[in-house]
PDB file of C-alpha atoms in Angstrom:
ATOM      1  CA  MET A  48      -2.564   1.667   6.347  1.00 95.00           C
ATOM      2  CA  ASN A  49      -5.305  -0.669   7.498  1.00 98.00           C
ATOM      3  CA  LEU A  50      -4.863  -4.423   7.791  1.00 98.00           C
ATOM      4  CA  VAL A  51      -7.590  -7.001   7.199  1.00 98.00           C
ATOM      5  CA  LEU A  52      -7.163 -10.378   8.920  1.00 97.00           C
ATOM      6  CA  TYR A  53      -9.332 -13.041   7.293  1.00 95.00           C
ATOM      7  CA  ASP A  54      -9.932 -16.776   6.948  1.00 91.00           C
ATOM      8  CA  GLY A  55      -7.794 -17.698   3.945  1.00 88.00           C
ATOM      9  CA  VAL A  56      -9.834 -20.746   2.899  1.00 87.00           C
ATOM     10  CA  CYS A  57     -13.310 -19.232   3.282  1.00 89.00           C
ATOM     11  CA  GLY A  58     -15.066 -18.494  -0.007  1.00 88.00           C
ATOM     12  CA  LEU A  59     -16.956 -15.520   1.445  1.00 90.00           C
ATOM     13  CA  CYS A  60     -13.809 -14.105   3.046  1.00 92.00           C
ATOM     14  CA  ASN A  61     -11.860 -14.357  -0.199  1.00 90.00           C
ATOM     15  CA  ARG A  62     -14.687 -12.693  -2.112  1.00 92.00           C
ATOM     16  CA  SER A  63     -14.669  -9.927   0.501  1.00 94.00           C
ATOM     17  CA  VAL A  64     -10.933  -9.430  -0.006  1.00 95.00           C
ATOM     18  CA  GLN A  65     -11.448  -9.220  -3.768  1.00 94.00           C
ATOM     19  CA  PHE A  66     -14.242  -6.688  -3.208  1.00 95.00           C
ATOM     20  CA  ILE A  67     -11.966  -4.543  -1.045  1.00 97.00           C
ATOM     21  CA  LEU A  68      -9.161  -4.717  -3.615  1.00 96.00           C
ATOM     22  CA  ARG A  69     -11.532  -3.577  -6.392  1.00 94.00           C
ATOM     23  CA  HIS A  70     -12.893  -0.628  -4.400  1.00 96.00           C
ATOM     24  CA  ASP A  71      -9.775   0.502  -2.513  1.00 96.00           C
ATOM     25  CA  ARG A  72      -9.200   3.704  -4.462  1.00 93.00           C
ATOM     26  CA  LYS A  73      -7.038   5.176  -1.676  1.00 95.00           C
ATOM     27  CA  ASP A  74      -4.717   2.124  -1.615  1.00 95.00           C
ATOM     28  CA  GLN A  75      -5.109   1.833   2.152  1.00 97.00           C
ATOM     29  CA  PHE A  76      -5.660  -1.876   2.820  1.00 98.00           C
ATOM     30  CA  LEU A  77      -3.234  -4.715   3.449  1.00 97.00           C
ATOM     31  CA  PHE A  78      -4.220  -8.343   4.050  1.00 97.00           C
ATOM     32  CA  ALA A  79      -3.075 -11.329   6.102  1.00 96.00           C
ATOM     33  CA  GLN A  80      -4.644 -14.732   6.678  1.00 93.00           C
ATOM     34  CA  LEU A  81      -5.528 -15.730  10.212  1.00 93.00           C
ATOM     35  CA  GLN A  82      -3.939 -19.114   9.389  1.00 91.00           C
ATOM     36  CA  GLY A  83      -0.581 -17.506   8.582  1.00 92.00           C
ATOM     37  CA  GLU A  84       2.192 -16.865  11.069  1.00 95.00           C
ATOM     38  CA  LEU A  85       1.970 -13.071  10.788  1.00 96.00           C
ATOM     39  CA  GLY A  86      -1.831 -12.898  10.823  1.00 95.00           C
ATOM     40  CA  SER A  87      -1.979 -15.233  13.800  1.00 95.00           C
ATOM     41  CA  SER A  88       0.560 -13.152  15.708  1.00 96.00           C
ATOM     42  CA  ILE A  89      -1.238  -9.867  15.004  1.00 96.00           C
ATOM     43  CA  ALA A  90      -4.581 -11.387  16.007  1.00 96.00           C
ATOM     44  CA  LYS A  91      -3.122 -12.588  19.321  1.00 96.00           C
ATOM     45  CA  ASN A  92      -1.637  -9.121  19.958  1.00 95.00           C
ATOM     46  CA  HIS A  93      -5.173  -7.727  19.738  1.00 95.00           C
ATOM     47  CA  GLY A  94      -6.792 -10.353  21.942  1.00 94.00           C
ATOM     48  CA  VAL A  95      -8.269 -12.383  19.075  1.00 93.00           C
ATOM     49  CA  ASP A  96      -7.917 -16.159  19.029  1.00 92.00           C
ATOM     50  CA  PRO A  97      -6.520 -16.904  15.531  1.00 89.00           C
ATOM     51  CA  ALA A  98      -8.070 -20.376  15.706  1.00 87.00           C
ATOM     52  CA  GLU A  99     -11.485 -18.659  15.720  1.00 87.00           C
ATOM     53  CA  LEU A 100     -11.568 -18.327  11.939  1.00 84.00           C
ATOM     54  CA  SER A 101     -15.057 -16.856  11.877  1.00 84.00           C
ATOM     55  CA  THR A 102     -13.744 -13.566  13.278  1.00 88.00           C
ATOM     56  CA  PHE A 103     -13.044 -10.913  10.649  1.00 91.00           C
ATOM     57  CA  VAL A 104     -10.568  -8.345  12.019  1.00 96.00           C
ATOM     58  CA  LEU A 105      -9.692  -4.863  10.805  1.00 97.00           C
ATOM     59  CA  VAL A 106      -6.561  -3.323  12.301  1.00 98.00           C
ATOM     60  CA  LEU A 107      -6.775   0.439  11.838  1.00 97.00           C
ATOM     61  CA  ASP A 108      -3.513   2.403  11.555  1.00 97.00           C
ATOM     62  CA  TYR A 109      -1.532  -0.853  11.299  1.00 97.00           C
ATOM     63  CA  GLU A 110       1.945  -0.368  12.828  1.00 95.00           C
ATOM     64  CA  GLY A 111       1.045   3.247  13.643  1.00 95.00           C
ATOM     65  CA  THR A 112       0.713   4.994  16.962  1.00 95.00           C
ATOM     66  CA  GLY A 113      -3.095   4.704  16.930  1.00 94.00           C
ATOM     67  CA  GLU A 114      -3.312   1.009  16.036  1.00 96.00           C
ATOM     68  CA  ILE A 115      -6.591  -0.547  17.164  1.00 96.00           C
ATOM     69  CA  ALA A 116      -8.506  -3.647  16.092  1.00 97.00           C
ATOM     70  CA  LEU A 117     -12.189  -3.925  15.288  1.00 96.00           C
ATOM     71  CA  LYS A 118     -13.851  -7.326  15.053  1.00 95.00           C
ATOM     72  CA  ARG A 119     -16.780  -8.921  13.293  1.00 93.00           C
ATOM     73  CA  GLY A 120     -19.641  -6.563  12.381  1.00 93.00           C
ATOM     74  CA  LYS A 121     -17.838  -3.384  13.422  1.00 95.00           C
ATOM     75  CA  ALA A 122     -14.853  -4.391  11.265  1.00 95.00           C
ATOM     76  CA  ALA A 123     -17.007  -5.187   8.224  1.00 94.00           C
ATOM     77  CA  PHE A 124     -18.892  -1.890   8.333  1.00 94.00           C
ATOM     78  CA  ARG A 125     -15.726   0.101   9.064  1.00 96.00           C
ATOM     79  CA  VAL A 126     -14.112  -1.353   5.922  1.00 97.00           C
ATOM     80  CA  LEU A 127     -17.013   0.066   3.904  1.00 96.00           C
ATOM     81  CA  TRP A 128     -16.647   3.398   5.709  1.00 96.00           C
ATOM     82  CA  GLU A 129     -12.933   3.515   4.897  1.00 97.00           C
ATOM     83  CA  LEU A 130     -13.566   2.690   1.231  1.00 97.00           C
ATOM     84  CA  GLY A 131     -15.477   5.949   1.045  1.00 94.00           C
ATOM     85  CA  GLY A 132     -17.740   7.120  -1.749  1.00 93.00           C
ATOM     86  CA  TRP A 133     -21.143   5.473  -1.854  1.00 94.00           C
ATOM     87  CA  TRP A 134     -19.946   2.747   0.514  1.00 91.00           C
ATOM     88  CA  LYS A 135     -20.081   5.266   3.374  1.00 91.00           C
ATOM     89  CA  LEU A 136     -23.884   5.177   3.085  1.00 90.00           C
ATOM     90  CA  ILE A 137     -23.717   1.644   4.493  1.00 88.00           C
ATOM     91  CA  GLY A 138     -20.431   1.835   6.367  1.00 89.00           C
ATOM     92  CA  TRP A 139     -21.495   4.455   8.908  1.00 86.00           C
ATOM     93  CA  LYS A 140     -23.162   1.616  10.812  1.00 87.00           C
ATOM     94  CA  TRP A 141     -19.744   0.732  12.244  1.00 86.00           C
ATOM     95  CA  ILE A 142     -20.593   3.158  15.053  1.00 85.00           C
ATOM     96  CA  TYR A 143     -23.370   0.842  16.300  1.00 86.00           C
ATOM     97  CA  PRO A 144     -22.482  -1.259  19.346  1.00 85.00           C
ATOM     98  CA  SER A 145     -21.143  -4.776  18.791  1.00 86.00           C
ATOM     99  CA  TRP A 146     -24.095  -6.349  20.615  1.00 91.00           C
ATOM    100  CA  LEU A 147     -26.335  -4.989  17.875  1.00 88.00           C
ATOM    101  CA  LEU A 148     -24.128  -5.866  14.885  1.00 87.00           C
ATOM    102  CA  ASP A 149     -22.646  -9.208  15.885  1.00 87.00           C
ATOM    103  CA  PRO A 150     -25.735 -11.474  16.016  1.00 90.00           C
ATOM    104  CA  PHE A 151     -26.286 -11.054  12.265  1.00 87.00           C
ATOM    105  CA  TYR A 152     -22.537 -11.299  11.616  1.00 86.00           C
ATOM    106  CA  LEU A 153     -22.300 -14.543  13.625  1.00 85.00           C
ATOM    107  CA  LEU A 154     -25.262 -16.050  11.763  1.00 86.00           C
ATOM    108  CA  VAL A 155     -23.543 -15.421   8.429  1.00 85.00           C
ATOM    109  CA  ALA A 156     -20.166 -16.599   9.782  1.00 85.00           C
ATOM    110  CA  LYS A 157     -21.678 -19.840  11.074  1.00 87.00           C
ATOM    111  CA  ASN A 158     -23.056 -20.705   7.620  1.00 84.00           C
ATOM    112  CA  ARG A 159     -20.341 -19.217   5.391  1.00 82.00           C
ATOM    113  CA  TYR A 160     -18.685 -22.496   4.343  1.00 77.00           C
ATOM    114  CA  ARG A 161     -22.034 -24.044   3.457  1.00 84.00           C
ATOM    115  CA  ALA A 162     -23.191 -21.000   1.480  1.00 78.00           C
ATOM    116  CA  PHE A 163     -19.920 -19.834  -0.103  1.00 76.00           C
ATOM    117  CA  GLY A 164     -17.682 -22.902   0.002  1.00 84.00           C
ATOM    118  CA  ARG A 165     -14.381 -23.781   1.549  1.00 78.00           C
ATOM    119  CA  LEU A 166     -11.222 -23.626  -0.541  1.00 76.00           C
ATOM    120  CA  GLU A 167      -8.493 -26.254  -0.334  1.00 75.00           C
ATOM    121  CA  THR A 168      -5.818 -23.555  -0.199  1.00 69.00           C
ATOM    122  CA  CYS A 169      -5.689 -19.785  -0.067  1.00 67.00           C
ATOM    123  CA  PRO A 170      -5.800 -18.322  -3.594  1.00 72.00           C
ATOM    124  CA  ILE A 171      -2.653 -16.711  -4.931  1.00 74.00           C
ATOM    125  CA  PRO A 172      -3.212 -12.979  -5.420  1.00 78.00           C
ATOM    126  CA  ALA A 173      -2.809 -11.357  -8.819  1.00 80.00           C
ATOM    127  CA  PRO A 174       0.725 -10.039  -9.414  1.00 82.00           C
ATOM    128  CA  SER A 175      -0.541  -6.462  -9.203  1.00 85.00           C
ATOM    129  CA  ASP A 176      -1.921  -7.137  -5.698  1.00 89.00           C
ATOM    130  CA  ARG A 177       0.787  -9.361  -4.179  1.00 91.00           C
ATOM    131  CA  ALA A 178       2.482  -6.527  -2.277  1.00 92.00           C
ATOM    132  CA  LYS A 179      -0.763  -5.985  -0.327  1.00 94.00           C
ATOM    133  CA  PHE A 180      -0.625  -9.511   1.143  1.00 94.00           C
ATOM    134  CA  LEU A 181       1.743  -9.703   4.079  1.00 92.00           C
ATOM    135  CA  ASP A 182       2.002 -13.482   4.342  1.00 80.00           C
TER     136      ASP A 182
END
């Protein structure tokens, strides 16, 4: 399983989670908010400051022997790669170095609340998806 750590009150982040849920045909993604106790703890274990809510994190092989975390641009493209199908045509870019991917990622992250809104609370997942949310 792969775990996505995200900003639970970010409109863009929540839309991204919904996108992943819709396209996760292999049922391989779990989710946790960076603001939650579990998400915060996992982020810290991987050297990510959970207070830095603009950092999207993908933990590959969550709780497995090969668990590693990807951040920002690498994480976003790797999610697409893992979704498979046509998404791999975009997702292969996860192999690019962070210094190449992150400037664009950081530009979007800096403006995400202005462009996509900030929610008062994290949305409650649909009953069919609740088991995928760890916090």
